């Protein structure tokens, strides 16, 4: 039985019970939704282990957003023991389907050598795929790669363009980096 978040004795809304029923029958969207409810504590008592369980069921059916969530939870050790190799496996499955957050997270892991061999070129490849899909964190990471010449030839103009894209989406670090570069006459 699902426990209500605010008042354990209060019955849950009908749609929450319906979501659980559908999830138990194997509906991957309901499984993902139930995982989200448990992760956030929305309409149910927050329980990261239960969130992981439901995300995993949807991930095993191939839902890329669930695969990303599982990978991120393994990486952070939330709801499950931290395991970088499992994180790479699940993020890789999501990335193969074009999930931009997974691409960016894998890029960061390659850049740091977490769970994989350190490889700046692979990091840039992953950042670029996500950045081209509009992922603002990847746009920032790609700008930083170009500014520092990590995995690509150093190029202030290219760095500035990627920082601008991320800054336009509200990434404060990108706004700072872009302002610093412009004040130094770089990337213009």
PDB file of C-alpha atoms in Angstrom:
ATOM      1  CA  UNK A   1       0.000   0.000   0.000  1.00  0.00           C
ATOM      2  CA  UNK A   2       1.226   3.506  -0.839  1.00  0.00           C
ATOM      3  CA  UNK A   3       1.558   5.837   2.147  1.00  0.00           C
ATOM      4  CA  UNK A   4       0.210   9.361   1.795  1.00  0.00           C
ATOM      5  CA  UNK A   5       2.826  12.061   2.296  1.00  0.00           C
ATOM      6  CA  UNK A   6       1.084  14.516   4.606  1.00  0.00           C
ATOM      7  CA  UNK A   7      -1.307  12.269   6.518  1.00  0.00           C
ATOM      8  CA  UNK A   8      -0.673   8.533   6.526  1.00  0.00           C
ATOM      9  CA  UNK A   9      -4.301   7.802   7.436  1.00  0.00           C
ATOM     10  CA  UNK A  10      -5.743   9.950   4.652  1.00  0.00           C
ATOM     11  CA  UNK A  11      -6.674   8.006   1.507  1.00  0.00           C
ATOM     12  CA  UNK A  12      -4.675   8.750  -1.611  1.00  0.00           C
ATOM     13  CA  UNK A  13      -6.193  10.457  -4.612  1.00  0.00           C
ATOM     14  CA  UNK A  14      -7.786   7.969  -6.980  1.00  0.00           C
ATOM     15  CA  UNK A  15      -5.288   8.759  -9.751  1.00  0.00           C
ATOM     16  CA  UNK A  16      -2.348   7.773  -7.512  1.00  0.00           C
ATOM     17  CA  UNK A  17      -3.953   4.391  -6.807  1.00  0.00           C
ATOM     18  CA  UNK A  18      -4.673   3.998 -10.528  1.00  0.00           C
ATOM     19  CA  UNK A  19      -1.045   4.827 -11.362  1.00  0.00           C
ATOM     20  CA  UNK A  20       0.150   2.173  -8.909  1.00  0.00           C
ATOM     21  CA  UNK A  21      -2.277  -0.405 -10.318  1.00  0.00           C
ATOM     22  CA  UNK A  22      -1.101   0.257 -13.875  1.00  0.00           C
ATOM     23  CA  UNK A  23       2.560   0.222 -12.783  1.00  0.00           C
ATOM     24  CA  UNK A  24       2.086  -3.148 -11.110  1.00  0.00           C
ATOM     25  CA  UNK A  25       0.613  -4.444 -14.381  1.00  0.00           C
ATOM     26  CA  UNK A  26       3.779  -3.412 -16.237  1.00  0.00           C
ATOM     27  CA  UNK A  27       2.798  -0.045 -17.746  1.00  0.00           C
ATOM     28  CA  UNK A  28       6.182   1.651 -18.155  1.00  0.00           C
ATOM     29  CA  UNK A  29       4.840   5.228 -18.131  1.00  0.00           C
ATOM     30  CA  UNK A  30       3.027   4.534 -14.859  1.00  0.00           C
ATOM     31  CA  UNK A  31       6.163   2.901 -13.458  1.00  0.00           C
ATOM     32  CA  UNK A  32       8.180   5.994 -14.378  1.00  0.00           C
ATOM     33  CA  UNK A  33       5.519   8.293 -12.935  1.00  0.00           C
ATOM     34  CA  UNK A  34       5.365   6.320  -9.703  1.00  0.00           C
ATOM     35  CA  UNK A  35       9.165   6.482  -9.466  1.00  0.00           C
ATOM     36  CA  UNK A  36       8.926  10.252  -9.811  1.00  0.00           C
ATOM     37  CA  UNK A  37       6.315  10.476  -7.064  1.00  0.00           C
ATOM     38  CA  UNK A  38       8.494   8.480  -4.690  1.00  0.00           C
ATOM     39  CA  UNK A  39      11.612  10.451  -5.631  1.00  0.00           C
ATOM     40  CA  UNK A  40       9.984  13.826  -4.993  1.00  0.00           C
ATOM     41  CA  UNK A  41       7.615  12.850  -2.202  1.00  0.00           C
ATOM     42  CA  UNK A  42       4.720  14.183  -4.266  1.00  0.00           C
ATOM     43  CA  UNK A  43       1.404  12.622  -3.160  1.00  0.00           C
ATOM     44  CA  UNK A  44       3.338   9.817  -1.382  1.00  0.00           C
ATOM     45  CA  UNK A  45       5.941   9.608   1.354  1.00  0.00           C
ATOM     46  CA  UNK A  46       9.382  10.177  -0.192  1.00  0.00           C
ATOM     47  CA  UNK A  47      11.256   6.904  -0.533  1.00  0.00           C
ATOM     48  CA  UNK A  48      14.305   6.804  -2.813  1.00  0.00           C
ATOM     49  CA  UNK A  49      14.600   3.008  -2.657  1.00  0.00           C
ATOM     50  CA  UNK A  50      11.012   2.707  -3.855  1.00  0.00           C
ATOM     51  CA  UNK A  51      11.688   5.364  -6.536  1.00  0.00           C
ATOM     52  CA  UNK A  52      14.680   3.353  -7.737  1.00  0.00           C
ATOM     53  CA  UNK A  53      12.577   0.174  -7.854  1.00  0.00           C
ATOM     54  CA  UNK A  54       9.921   1.740 -10.097  1.00  0.00           C
ATOM     55  CA  UNK A  55      12.407   3.593 -12.308  1.00  0.00           C
ATOM     56  CA  UNK A  56      14.294   0.327 -12.749  1.00  0.00           C
ATOM     57  CA  UNK A  57      11.154  -1.488 -13.933  1.00  0.00           C
ATOM     58  CA  UNK A  58      10.563   1.203 -16.578  1.00  0.00           C
ATOM     59  CA  UNK A  59      14.272   1.295 -17.485  1.00  0.00           C
ATOM     60  CA  UNK A  60      14.333  -2.449 -18.070  1.00  0.00           C
ATOM     61  CA  UNK A  61      11.517  -1.957 -20.586  1.00  0.00           C
ATOM     62  CA  UNK A  62      13.685   0.539 -22.477  1.00  0.00           C
ATOM     63  CA  UNK A  63      12.355   3.934 -21.344  1.00  0.00           C
ATOM     64  CA  UNK A  64      15.331   6.266 -21.839  1.00  0.00           C
ATOM     65  CA  UNK A  65      14.292   8.792 -19.177  1.00  0.00           C
ATOM     66  CA  UNK A  66      14.056   5.958 -16.636  1.00  0.00           C
ATOM     67  CA  UNK A  67      17.448   4.635 -17.744  1.00  0.00           C
ATOM     68  CA  UNK A  68      18.869   8.123 -17.158  1.00  0.00           C
ATOM     69  CA  UNK A  69      17.287   8.264 -13.678  1.00  0.00           C
ATOM     70  CA  UNK A  70      18.723   4.837 -12.770  1.00  0.00           C
ATOM     71  CA  UNK A  71      22.173   5.876 -13.987  1.00  0.00           C
ATOM     72  CA  UNK A  72      22.021   9.143 -12.046  1.00  0.00           C
ATOM     73  CA  UNK A  73      20.861   7.341  -8.899  1.00  0.00           C
ATOM     74  CA  UNK A  74      23.717   4.823  -9.164  1.00  0.00           C
ATOM     75  CA  UNK A  75      26.173   7.668  -9.664  1.00  0.00           C
ATOM     76  CA  UNK A  76      24.913   9.606  -6.640  1.00  0.00           C
ATOM     77  CA  UNK A  77      24.177   6.566  -4.482  1.00  0.00           C
ATOM     78  CA  UNK A  78      20.565   7.661  -3.996  1.00  0.00           C
ATOM     79  CA  UNK A  79      18.128   4.844  -3.250  1.00  0.00           C
ATOM     80  CA  UNK A  80      20.817   2.323  -4.140  1.00  0.00           C
ATOM     81  CA  UNK A  81      24.496   1.806  -3.364  1.00  0.00           C
ATOM     82  CA  UNK A  82      26.810   4.059  -5.354  1.00  0.00           C
ATOM     83  CA  UNK A  83      28.203   2.197  -8.355  1.00  0.00           C
ATOM     84  CA  UNK A  84      29.931   4.064 -11.181  1.00  0.00           C
ATOM     85  CA  UNK A  85      30.091   1.033 -13.485  1.00  0.00           C
ATOM     86  CA  UNK A  86      26.308   0.529 -13.222  1.00  0.00           C
ATOM     87  CA  UNK A  87      25.845   4.271 -13.727  1.00  0.00           C
ATOM     88  CA  UNK A  88      27.840   4.123 -16.964  1.00  0.00           C
ATOM     89  CA  UNK A  89      25.856   1.102 -18.165  1.00  0.00           C
ATOM     90  CA  UNK A  90      22.448   2.717 -17.601  1.00  0.00           C
ATOM     91  CA  UNK A  91      23.488   6.153 -18.812  1.00  0.00           C
ATOM     92  CA  UNK A  92      24.926   4.495 -21.906  1.00  0.00           C
ATOM     93  CA  UNK A  93      21.589   2.810 -22.646  1.00  0.00           C
ATOM     94  CA  UNK A  94      19.775   6.132 -22.315  1.00  0.00           C
ATOM     95  CA  UNK A  95      22.402   7.955 -24.389  1.00  0.00           C
ATOM     96  CA  UNK A  96      22.084   5.375 -27.186  1.00  0.00           C
ATOM     97  CA  UNK A  97      18.461   6.481 -27.455  1.00  0.00           C
ATOM     98  CA  UNK A  98      19.501  10.148 -27.622  1.00  0.00           C
ATOM     99  CA  UNK A  99      18.661  11.146 -24.027  1.00  0.00           C
ATOM    100  CA  UNK A 100      20.568  14.484 -23.685  1.00  0.00           C
ATOM    101  CA  UNK A 101      20.965  14.526 -19.891  1.00  0.00           C
ATOM    102  CA  UNK A 102      22.506  11.055 -20.080  1.00  0.00           C
ATOM    103  CA  UNK A 103      24.867  12.199 -22.848  1.00  0.00           C
ATOM    104  CA  UNK A 104      25.973  15.166 -20.753  1.00  0.00           C
ATOM    105  CA  UNK A 105      26.420  13.104 -17.585  1.00  0.00           C
ATOM    106  CA  UNK A 106      28.460  10.511 -19.498  1.00  0.00           C
ATOM    107  CA  UNK A 107      30.553  13.324 -20.945  1.00  0.00           C
ATOM    108  CA  UNK A 108      31.307  14.561 -17.434  1.00  0.00           C
ATOM    109  CA  UNK A 109      32.215  11.031 -16.350  1.00  0.00           C
ATOM    110  CA  UNK A 110      34.608  10.643 -19.305  1.00  0.00           C
ATOM    111  CA  UNK A 111      36.114  14.034 -18.540  1.00  0.00           C
ATOM    112  CA  UNK A 112      36.809  13.032 -14.930  1.00  0.00           C
ATOM    113  CA  UNK A 113      37.524   9.350 -15.545  1.00  0.00           C
ATOM    114  CA  UNK A 114      34.656   8.249 -13.268  1.00  0.00           C
ATOM    115  CA  UNK A 115      33.602   4.668 -13.982  1.00  0.00           C
ATOM    116  CA  UNK A 116      35.365   4.831 -17.365  1.00  0.00           C
ATOM    117  CA  UNK A 117      38.855   5.624 -18.583  1.00  0.00           C
ATOM    118  CA  UNK A 118      39.477   9.367 -18.660  1.00  0.00           C
ATOM    119  CA  UNK A 119      38.969  10.526 -22.270  1.00  0.00           C
ATOM    120  CA  UNK A 120      38.513  14.215 -23.097  1.00  0.00           C
ATOM    121  CA  UNK A 121      37.686  13.529 -26.751  1.00  0.00           C
ATOM    122  CA  UNK A 122      34.873  11.159 -25.776  1.00  0.00           C
ATOM    123  CA  UNK A 123      33.674  13.726 -23.236  1.00  0.00           C
ATOM    124  CA  UNK A 124      33.459  16.386 -25.951  1.00  0.00           C
ATOM    125  CA  UNK A 125      31.646  13.971 -28.278  1.00  0.00           C
ATOM    126  CA  UNK A 126      29.016  13.374 -25.582  1.00  0.00           C
ATOM    127  CA  UNK A 127      28.748  17.072 -24.674  1.00  0.00           C
ATOM    128  CA  UNK A 128      28.279  17.984 -28.339  1.00  0.00           C
ATOM    129  CA  UNK A 129      25.447  15.460 -28.865  1.00  0.00           C
ATOM    130  CA  UNK A 130      23.585  16.813 -25.840  1.00  0.00           C
ATOM    131  CA  UNK A 131      24.380  20.460 -26.631  1.00  0.00           C
ATOM    132  CA  UNK A 132      23.008  20.092 -30.154  1.00  0.00           C
ATOM    133  CA  UNK A 133      19.733  18.971 -28.561  1.00  0.00           C
ATOM    134  CA  UNK A 134      19.633  22.166 -26.503  1.00  0.00           C
ATOM    135  CA  UNK A 135      20.909  20.774 -23.184  1.00  0.00           C
ATOM    136  CA  UNK A 136      22.134  23.883 -21.392  1.00  0.00           C
ATOM    137  CA  UNK A 137      24.574  22.095 -19.072  1.00  0.00           C
ATOM    138  CA  UNK A 138      26.187  20.380 -22.058  1.00  0.00           C
ATOM    139  CA  UNK A 139      26.417  23.714 -23.875  1.00  0.00           C
ATOM    140  CA  UNK A 140      28.308  25.110 -20.891  1.00  0.00           C
ATOM    141  CA  UNK A 141      30.553  22.031 -20.701  1.00  0.00           C
ATOM    142  CA  UNK A 142      31.294  22.247 -24.416  1.00  0.00           C
ATOM    143  CA  UNK A 143      32.143  25.942 -24.072  1.00  0.00           C
ATOM    144  CA  UNK A 144      34.509  25.118 -21.230  1.00  0.00           C
ATOM    145  CA  UNK A 145      36.123  22.349 -23.308  1.00  0.00           C
ATOM    146  CA  UNK A 146      36.794  24.789 -26.143  1.00  0.00           C
ATOM    147  CA  UNK A 147      38.053  27.496 -23.803  1.00  0.00           C
ATOM    148  CA  UNK A 148      40.501  25.145 -22.100  1.00  0.00           C
ATOM    149  CA  UNK A 149      41.369  23.073 -25.169  1.00  0.00           C
ATOM    150  CA  UNK A 150      40.283  19.836 -23.479  1.00  0.00           C
ATOM    151  CA  UNK A 151      39.437  17.184 -26.072  1.00  0.00           C
ATOM    152  CA  UNK A 152      39.353  19.791 -28.842  1.00  0.00           C
ATOM    153  CA  UNK A 153      41.678  22.457 -30.183  1.00  0.00           C
ATOM    154  CA  UNK A 154      41.448  25.563 -27.982  1.00  0.00           C
ATOM    155  CA  UNK A 155      39.113  28.075 -29.635  1.00  0.00           C
ATOM    156  CA  UNK A 156      37.861  31.178 -27.787  1.00  0.00           C
ATOM    157  CA  UNK A 157      35.330  32.037 -30.489  1.00  0.00           C
ATOM    158  CA  UNK A 158      33.744  28.573 -30.329  1.00  0.00           C
ATOM    159  CA  UNK A 159      33.858  28.665 -26.511  1.00  0.00           C
ATOM    160  CA  UNK A 160      32.086  32.025 -26.514  1.00  0.00           C
ATOM    161  CA  UNK A 161      29.356  30.748 -28.841  1.00  0.00           C
ATOM    162  CA  UNK A 162      28.604  27.757 -26.588  1.00  0.00           C
ATOM    163  CA  UNK A 163      28.761  29.856 -23.426  1.00  0.00           C
ATOM    164  CA  UNK A 164      26.310  32.272 -25.085  1.00  0.00           C
ATOM    165  CA  UNK A 165      23.852  29.461 -25.837  1.00  0.00           C
ATOM    166  CA  UNK A 166      24.016  28.252 -22.233  1.00  0.00           C
ATOM    167  CA  UNK A 167      23.835  31.804 -20.876  1.00  0.00           C
ATOM    168  CA  UNK A 168      20.724  32.457 -22.971  1.00  0.00           C
ATOM    169  CA  UNK A 169      19.113  29.534 -21.130  1.00  0.00           C
ATOM    170  CA  UNK A 170      19.973  31.010 -17.730  1.00  0.00           C
ATOM    171  CA  UNK A 171      23.144  29.113 -16.797  1.00  0.00           C
ATOM    172  CA  UNK A 172      24.786  31.507 -14.337  1.00  0.00           C
ATOM    173  CA  UNK A 173      28.277  30.006 -14.734  1.00  0.00           C
ATOM    174  CA  UNK A 174      28.037  30.467 -18.495  1.00  0.00           C
ATOM    175  CA  UNK A 175      26.996  34.094 -18.009  1.00  0.00           C
ATOM    176  CA  UNK A 176      30.030  34.654 -15.761  1.00  0.00           C
ATOM    177  CA  UNK A 177      32.448  32.881 -18.110  1.00  0.00           C
ATOM    178  CA  UNK A 178      31.100  34.752 -21.119  1.00  0.00           C
ATOM    179  CA  UNK A 179      31.335  38.089 -19.293  1.00  0.00           C
ATOM    180  CA  UNK A 180      34.909  37.336 -18.240  1.00  0.00           C
ATOM    181  CA  UNK A 181      35.923  36.373 -21.771  1.00  0.00           C
ATOM    182  CA  UNK A 182      34.275  39.437 -23.287  1.00  0.00           C
ATOM    183  CA  UNK A 183      35.925  41.735 -20.716  1.00  0.00           C
ATOM    184  CA  UNK A 184      39.249  40.272 -21.812  1.00  0.00           C
ATOM    185  CA  UNK A 185      38.408  40.724 -25.500  1.00  0.00           C
ATOM    186  CA  UNK A 186      38.343  36.970 -26.060  1.00  0.00           C
ATOM    187  CA  UNK A 187      35.784  35.084 -28.110  1.00  0.00           C
ATOM    188  CA  UNK A 188      34.454  38.133 -29.922  1.00  0.00           C
TER     189      UNK A 188
END
